[in-house]
XYZ file of C-alpha atoms in Angstrom:
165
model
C -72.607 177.627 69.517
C -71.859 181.229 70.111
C -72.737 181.207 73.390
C -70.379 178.722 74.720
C -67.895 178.508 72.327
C -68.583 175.085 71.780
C -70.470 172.325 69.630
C -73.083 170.123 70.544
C -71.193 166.848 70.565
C -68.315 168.432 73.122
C -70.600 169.820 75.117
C -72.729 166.638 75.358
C -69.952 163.852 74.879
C -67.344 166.150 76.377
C -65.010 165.692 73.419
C -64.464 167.011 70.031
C -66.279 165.073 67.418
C -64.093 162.924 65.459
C -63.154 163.958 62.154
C -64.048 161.914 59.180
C -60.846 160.856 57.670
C -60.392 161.274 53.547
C -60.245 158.582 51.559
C -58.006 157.479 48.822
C -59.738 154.832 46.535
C -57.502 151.383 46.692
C -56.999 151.746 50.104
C -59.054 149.027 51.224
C -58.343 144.959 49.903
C -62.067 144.077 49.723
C -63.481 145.856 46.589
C -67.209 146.224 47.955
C -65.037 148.399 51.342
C -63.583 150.142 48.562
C -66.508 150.771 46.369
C -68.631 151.829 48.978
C -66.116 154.286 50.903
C -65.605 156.051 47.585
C -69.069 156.747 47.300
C -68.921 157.968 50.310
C -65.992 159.932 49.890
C -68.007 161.614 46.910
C -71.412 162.047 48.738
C -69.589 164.278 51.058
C -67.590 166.262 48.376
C -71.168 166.952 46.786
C -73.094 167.870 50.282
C -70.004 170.517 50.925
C -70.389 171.730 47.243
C -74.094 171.724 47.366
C -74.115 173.622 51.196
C -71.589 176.448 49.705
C -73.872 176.839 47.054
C -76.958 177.251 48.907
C -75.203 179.469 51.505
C -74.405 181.898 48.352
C -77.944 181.736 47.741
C -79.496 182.562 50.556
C -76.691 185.325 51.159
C -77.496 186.767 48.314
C -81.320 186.763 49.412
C -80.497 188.462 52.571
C -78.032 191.276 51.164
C -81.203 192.220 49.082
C -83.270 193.244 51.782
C -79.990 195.254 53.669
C -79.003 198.408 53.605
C -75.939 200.204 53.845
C -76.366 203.462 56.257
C -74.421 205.119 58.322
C -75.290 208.329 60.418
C -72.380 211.150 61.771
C -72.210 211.610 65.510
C -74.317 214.457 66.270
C -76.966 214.090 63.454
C -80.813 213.694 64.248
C -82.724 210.569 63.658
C -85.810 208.811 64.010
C -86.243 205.884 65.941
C -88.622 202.427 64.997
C -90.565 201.706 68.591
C -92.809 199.003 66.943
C -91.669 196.128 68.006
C -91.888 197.401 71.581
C -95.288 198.659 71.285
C -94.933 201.637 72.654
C -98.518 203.178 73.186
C -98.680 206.544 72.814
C -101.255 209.472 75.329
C -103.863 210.075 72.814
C -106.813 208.393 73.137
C -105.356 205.679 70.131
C -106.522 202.199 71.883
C -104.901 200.228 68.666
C -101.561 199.966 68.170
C -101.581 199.558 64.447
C -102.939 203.294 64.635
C -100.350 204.775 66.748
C -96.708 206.315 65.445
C -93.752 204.429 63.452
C -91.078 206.528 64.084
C -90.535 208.572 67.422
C -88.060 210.876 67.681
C -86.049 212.792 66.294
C -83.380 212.305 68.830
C -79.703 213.393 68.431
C -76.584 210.805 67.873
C -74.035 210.446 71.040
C -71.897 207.642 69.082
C -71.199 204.701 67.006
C -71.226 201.409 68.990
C -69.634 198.813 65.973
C -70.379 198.928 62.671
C -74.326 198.885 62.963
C -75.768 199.838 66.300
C -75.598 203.274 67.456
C -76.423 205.256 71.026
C -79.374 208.139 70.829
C -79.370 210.976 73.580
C -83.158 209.706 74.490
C -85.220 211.920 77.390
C -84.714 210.992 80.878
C -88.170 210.193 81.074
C -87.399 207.066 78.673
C -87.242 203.721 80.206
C -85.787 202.660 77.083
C -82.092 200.982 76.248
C -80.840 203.408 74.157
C -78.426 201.678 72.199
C -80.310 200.800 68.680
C -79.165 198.933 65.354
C -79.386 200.923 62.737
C -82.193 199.456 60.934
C -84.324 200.699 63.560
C -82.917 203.942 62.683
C -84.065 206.404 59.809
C -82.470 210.128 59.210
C -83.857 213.147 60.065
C -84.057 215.999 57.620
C -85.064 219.675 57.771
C -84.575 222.094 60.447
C -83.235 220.442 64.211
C -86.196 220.497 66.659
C -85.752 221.817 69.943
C -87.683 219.487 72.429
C -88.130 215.073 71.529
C -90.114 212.617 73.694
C -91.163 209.399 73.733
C -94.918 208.848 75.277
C -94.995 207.000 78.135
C -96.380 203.405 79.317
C -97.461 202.326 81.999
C -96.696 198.755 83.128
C -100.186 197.211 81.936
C -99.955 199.197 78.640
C -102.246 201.375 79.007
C -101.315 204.918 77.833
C -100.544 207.120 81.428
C -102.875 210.143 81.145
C -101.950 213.336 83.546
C -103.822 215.896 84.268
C -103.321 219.419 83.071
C -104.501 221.375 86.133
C -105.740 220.509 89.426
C -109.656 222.116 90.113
């Protein structure tokens, strides 16, 4: 839907879908027409009643788990890399082993209300636009140099040498 702009049924019919007209009871001359589309007329004032409801629920579900945080251009934060799984140089071959958070890295700006752009290293090959739940803030003393490890394109963590014998 949101990325065309458009239903199902248009897009497959090429029309809006027709609207189901509201019934008034009495209506209809045949009483088993009229019985039946009052029942119907009913069933769907329940399904909307019942669907509001359980959208309420499950709204108030989600709004459990959410958080409401907002960082100040120019503060330091720490980034979540997980999902990506970024593998860091040491010698860590699991992934479950390796860092959480990566960073701290400094705020440029505010992108919406929830994603926000980090000044990440050059070196990065990284978007660095992140929502902010990805996002936790750092506190104590700014650091002076922040890296991400690099990857190399099978995973594999990209070892360099210190000095050449």
């Amino acid at each position: 839907h949101s990325s065309t702009g458009h239903s199902p049924y248009q897009i497959t019919f090429g029309k809006t879908p027709p609207t189901i007209p509201q019934y008034i009871q009495g209506q209809s001359s045949i009483e088993a027409v009229d019985s039946m589309l009052a029942n119907r007329q009913q069933l769907i004032i329940t399904l909307r009643q019942k669907l509001l409801k359980s959208q309420a629920i499950m709204k108030q579900f989600a709004d459990q788990h959410r958080r409401d945080i907002e960082f100040d251009v120019g503060s330091f934060v720490y980034v979540r890399l997980r999902p990506y799984h970024q593998k860091t140089a040491t010698s860590t071959t699991y992934t479950k082993l390796s860092k959480r958070y990566y960073g701290p890295f400094k705020v440029i700006e505010r992108i919406g209300k929830v994603a926000y752009r980090l000044d990440l290293p050059l070196t990065c090959k990284i978007h660095p636009v992140f929502h902010c739940s990805l996002l936790k803030l750092h506190h104590g003393p700014i650091p002076s140099v922040t890296t991400i490890p690099p990857v190399s394109v099978d995973h594999h963590p990209i070892v360099t040498p210190l000095t050449i014998l």
